[in-house]
Amino acid sequence: MYDELIADGLIGTDEAGKGDLFGPLVCAACYIDTEILSSIPSTSIKDSKKLSDNRVKTLAISVKNVCPHNIIIIGPEKYNQLYPKMKNLHRLLAWGHAKAIENLLSKVDCHNVLTDKFADERFVKSALQKKGKEVNLIQQTKAEANLAVAAASILARDEFLKRLESLSIQFKIHLHPGAGAPTDQALLEFIKRHGRDKLHLVAKTHFRNIKKMSSVSYTH
């Protein structure tokens, strides 16, 4: 998908953490051209959702060593400040993608950018600044099939995992990725140890998991 654009240089973007209760929202932009293509394990690079966490960590090292990139981290506390203002996750994602694109364009001369298609593709276009508005922005569903976007997804996921682990160490609780049953258990344990008033430091507080906990009794 759009692999022919890599010959002229292509920036791909992707994100991690948007469906995870705990941890940050991370947006990454990664540049690949023909020269870089010969220096990375291209056959191993794929959408991070199809890779184990250990494999993501290993591949992220390889990508960072050879690919110009930029990573935007919106930690839980900042996320919880921005979400009510933007009133839409897609707007927040678009801001993160646009910021990563703008920052990377200050390092590389690139005319094509490929990103996943948002609910309203105008979000990313409107969030781009001067440099970004000059590029050919392509928004495509399942853009992770492209190597540049897949590489960006690996960088985003790797950074998300690092930040989640750091929060787990800081608060001495294993904060699970995702938003399923293990996450609910970690959420209950966090509330017992640290109280609800600290949740904004580790979790995205608009998630339904937290609303469900409002009726749960606990001892703090």
Short mmCIF file of C-alpha atoms in Angstrom, two decimals:
data_model
loop_
_atom_site.label_atom_id
_atom_site.label_comp_id
_atom_site.label_asym_id
_atom_site.label_seq_id
_atom_site.Cartn_x
_atom_site.Cartn_y
_atom_site.Cartn_z
CA MET A 1 0.00 0.00 0.00
CA TYR A 2 1.60 3.23 -1.24
CA ASP A 3 4.99 1.49 -1.09
CA GLU A 4 5.98 3.25 -4.31
CA LEU A 5 6.05 6.52 -2.36
CA ILE A 6 8.99 5.25 -0.30
CA ALA A 7 11.22 5.68 -3.37
CA ASP A 8 10.80 9.45 -3.00
CA GLY A 9 10.71 9.36 0.80
CA LEU A 10 7.61 8.86 2.94
CA ILE A 11 6.58 9.81 6.47
CA GLY A 12 4.20 7.39 8.13
CA THR A 13 2.38 8.04 11.39
CA ASP A 14 0.58 5.90 13.92
CA GLU A 15 -0.40 5.91 17.59
CA ALA A 16 -0.56 3.68 20.65
CA GLY A 17 -2.50 3.89 23.88
CA LYS A 18 -5.84 5.20 22.65
CA GLY A 19 -7.66 2.03 23.74
CA ASP A 20 -5.66 1.55 26.94
CA LEU A 21 -7.04 2.75 30.26
CA PHE A 22 -3.61 3.17 31.83
CA GLY A 23 -0.63 4.99 30.37
CA PRO A 24 -0.13 7.73 27.81
CA LEU A 25 -1.37 8.38 24.33
CA VAL A 26 1.65 8.18 22.01
CA CYS A 27 1.85 9.39 18.40
CA ALA A 28 4.88 8.64 16.25
CA ALA A 29 6.07 9.74 12.82
CA CYS A 30 8.75 7.78 10.94
CA TYR A 31 10.57 8.58 7.69
CA ILE A 32 11.69 5.90 5.24
CA ASP A 33 13.25 6.21 1.80
CA THR A 34 15.03 3.75 -0.52
CA GLU A 35 18.40 4.14 1.18
CA ILE A 36 16.94 3.55 4.65
CA LEU A 37 14.91 0.63 3.34
CA SER A 38 18.11 -1.31 2.66
CA SER A 39 19.25 -0.83 6.27
CA ILE A 40 16.21 -2.03 8.23
CA PRO A 41 14.70 -5.52 8.69
CA SER A 42 11.80 -4.62 6.42
CA THR A 43 10.38 -8.14 6.27
CA SER A 44 9.98 -8.14 10.06
CA ILE A 45 8.35 -4.73 10.36
CA LYS A 46 4.58 -4.90 10.53
CA ASP A 47 1.69 -3.39 12.45
CA SER A 48 2.69 -3.56 16.13
CA LYS A 49 -0.68 -5.14 16.99
CA LYS A 50 0.55 -8.24 15.16
CA LEU A 51 3.79 -8.44 17.17
CA SER A 52 4.63 -9.51 20.71
CA ASP A 53 5.72 -6.80 23.12
CA ASN A 54 9.25 -8.22 23.21
CA ARG A 55 9.44 -8.18 19.43
CA VAL A 56 8.21 -4.60 19.36
CA LYS A 57 10.98 -3.56 21.75
CA THR A 58 13.65 -5.26 19.64
CA LEU A 59 12.43 -3.83 16.34
CA ALA A 60 12.05 -0.35 17.80
CA ILE A 61 15.80 -0.28 18.44
CA SER A 62 16.51 -1.12 14.80
CA VAL A 63 14.04 1.48 13.51
CA LYS A 64 15.38 4.22 15.77
CA ASN A 65 18.96 3.52 14.69
CA VAL A 66 18.32 4.21 11.01
CA CYS A 67 15.02 6.07 10.58
CA PRO A 68 14.50 9.77 11.31
CA HIS A 69 11.51 9.89 13.62
CA ASN A 70 9.60 11.91 16.15
CA ILE A 71 7.49 10.72 19.07
CA ILE A 72 4.83 12.73 20.89
CA ILE A 73 3.89 11.52 24.37
CA ILE A 74 0.70 12.78 25.97
CA GLY A 75 0.92 11.49 29.54
CA PRO A 76 -2.23 10.65 31.51
CA GLU A 77 -2.25 13.92 33.45
CA LYS A 78 -1.91 16.03 30.28
CA TYR A 79 -4.36 13.78 28.42
CA ASN A 80 -6.99 14.36 31.10
CA GLN A 81 -6.49 18.11 30.78
CA LEU A 82 -6.74 18.13 26.97
CA TYR A 83 -9.58 15.64 26.44
CA PRO A 84 -12.38 17.83 27.92
CA LYS A 85 -11.12 20.81 25.92
CA MET A 86 -11.02 18.98 22.60
CA LYS A 87 -14.20 16.99 23.39
CA ASN A 88 -13.23 14.34 20.86
CA LEU A 89 -10.52 11.67 20.85
CA HIS A 90 -10.05 12.09 17.11
CA ARG A 91 -9.17 15.76 17.57
CA LEU A 92 -6.62 14.85 20.24
CA LEU A 93 -5.15 12.15 18.01
CA ALA A 94 -5.01 14.54 15.08
CA TRP A 95 -3.12 17.09 17.19
CA GLY A 96 -0.58 14.42 18.23
CA HIS A 97 -0.10 13.17 14.67
CA ALA A 98 0.23 16.70 13.30
CA LYS A 99 2.79 17.64 15.97
CA ALA A 100 4.91 14.57 15.20
CA ILE A 101 4.72 15.32 11.46
CA GLU A 102 5.72 18.96 11.94
CA ASN A 103 8.65 18.05 14.18
CA LEU A 104 9.92 15.42 11.74
CA LEU A 105 9.62 17.78 8.77
CA SER A 106 12.18 19.99 10.49
CA LYS A 107 14.66 17.09 10.15
CA VAL A 108 13.84 15.69 6.69
CA ASP A 109 12.74 17.06 3.33
CA CYS A 110 9.66 15.00 2.54
CA HIS A 111 6.62 15.69 0.38
CA ASN A 112 4.39 12.70 1.18
CA VAL A 113 2.80 11.74 4.50
CA LEU A 114 0.63 8.68 5.06
CA THR A 115 -1.56 8.21 8.12
CA ASP A 116 -4.54 6.15 9.12
CA LYS A 117 -7.91 7.61 8.22
CA PHE A 118 -9.73 9.36 11.06
CA ALA A 119 -13.49 9.62 11.40
CA ASP A 120 -13.15 13.08 9.85
CA GLU A 121 -9.99 13.41 7.77
CA ARG A 122 -10.12 17.19 8.11
CA PHE A 123 -8.92 16.83 11.72
CA VAL A 124 -5.30 16.13 10.78
CA LYS A 125 -5.24 18.64 7.92
CA SER A 126 -6.56 21.42 10.11
CA ALA A 127 -4.07 20.59 12.89
CA LEU A 128 -1.02 20.84 10.61
CA GLN A 129 1.05 24.01 10.72
CA LYS A 130 3.08 25.75 7.99
CA LYS A 131 5.42 22.89 7.00
CA GLY A 132 2.70 20.27 7.22
CA LYS A 133 0.28 22.14 5.01
CA GLU A 134 2.82 21.96 2.17
CA VAL A 135 2.95 18.15 2.04
CA ASN A 136 0.75 15.66 0.25
CA LEU A 137 -1.23 14.20 3.17
CA ILE A 138 -2.75 10.80 2.39
CA GLN A 139 -5.22 9.28 4.84
CA GLN A 140 -6.06 5.64 4.27
CA THR A 141 -7.84 2.94 6.24
CA LYS A 142 -5.51 0.13 7.37
CA ALA A 143 -2.51 2.30 6.57
CA GLU A 144 -0.41 0.04 8.84
CA ALA A 145 0.05 -2.20 5.80
CA ASN A 146 2.59 0.37 4.61
CA LEU A 147 6.14 -0.03 5.91
CA ALA A 148 6.54 3.58 7.08
CA VAL A 149 3.29 3.49 9.05
CA ALA A 150 4.11 0.05 10.46
CA ALA A 151 7.49 1.37 11.63
CA ALA A 152 5.73 4.32 13.28
CA SER A 153 3.32 1.92 15.00
CA ILE A 154 6.30 0.02 16.44
CA LEU A 155 7.87 3.21 17.77
CA ALA A 156 4.59 4.35 19.31
CA ARG A 157 3.90 0.99 20.94
CA ASP A 158 7.44 0.70 22.28
CA GLU A 159 7.24 4.13 23.90
CA PHE A 160 3.80 3.36 25.31
CA LEU A 161 5.10 0.15 26.92
CA LYS A 162 8.09 1.96 28.42
CA ARG A 163 5.90 4.68 29.93
CA LEU A 164 3.39 2.16 31.26
CA GLU A 165 6.18 0.19 32.91
CA SER A 166 7.56 3.39 34.43
CA LEU A 167 4.15 4.23 35.93
CA SER A 168 3.85 0.68 37.26
CA ILE A 169 7.20 1.03 39.03
CA GLN A 170 6.36 4.49 40.36
CA PHE A 171 3.06 3.42 41.90
CA LYS A 172 4.15 -0.16 42.70
CA ILE A 173 1.23 -1.74 40.82
CA HIS A 174 1.30 -3.70 37.58
CA LEU A 175 -0.78 -1.47 35.33
CA HIS A 176 -2.09 -3.71 32.56
CA PRO A 177 -2.43 -2.52 28.97
CA GLY A 178 -5.87 -2.65 27.38
CA ALA A 179 -9.19 -2.10 29.10
CA GLY A 180 -10.37 -5.60 30.04
CA ALA A 181 -10.81 -7.57 33.26
CA PRO A 182 -7.12 -7.52 34.36
CA THR A 183 -7.22 -3.75 33.96
CA ASP A 184 -10.26 -3.52 36.25
CA GLN A 185 -8.39 -5.48 38.92
CA ALA A 186 -5.39 -3.16 38.63
CA LEU A 187 -7.73 -0.16 38.79
CA LEU A 188 -9.36 -1.42 41.99
CA GLU A 189 -5.96 -2.10 43.54
CA PHE A 190 -4.75 1.38 42.58
CA ILE A 191 -7.79 2.99 44.22
CA LYS A 192 -7.27 0.96 47.38
CA ARG A 193 -3.62 2.00 47.64
CA HIS A 194 -3.62 5.54 46.33
CA GLY A 195 -7.22 6.76 46.24
CA ARG A 196 -9.35 8.05 43.41
CA ASP A 197 -7.77 11.48 43.49
CA LYS A 198 -4.55 10.06 42.01
CA LEU A 199 -6.21 8.24 39.10
CA HIS A 200 -5.64 11.13 36.70
CA LEU A 201 -1.90 10.51 37.04
CA VAL A 202 -2.06 7.00 35.58
CA ALA A 203 -5.38 6.56 33.75
CA LYS A 204 -7.58 8.14 31.10
CA THR A 205 -10.39 9.15 33.39
CA HIS A 206 -13.19 9.27 30.81
CA PHE A 207 -12.99 5.49 30.29
CA ARG A 208 -16.03 3.46 31.33
CA ASN A 209 -13.84 1.28 33.57
CA ILE A 210 -13.56 4.15 36.03
CA LYS A 211 -17.27 4.95 35.88
CA LYS A 212 -18.03 1.31 36.72
CA MET A 213 -15.88 1.60 39.84
CA SER A 214 -18.09 4.35 41.26
CA SER A 215 -20.38 1.75 42.78
CA VAL A 216 -17.58 -0.48 44.10
CA SER A 217 -16.82 -0.31 47.80
CA TYR A 218 -13.18 -0.48 48.87
CA THR A 219 -10.98 0.14 51.83
CA HIS A 220 -8.35 2.82 51.44
#
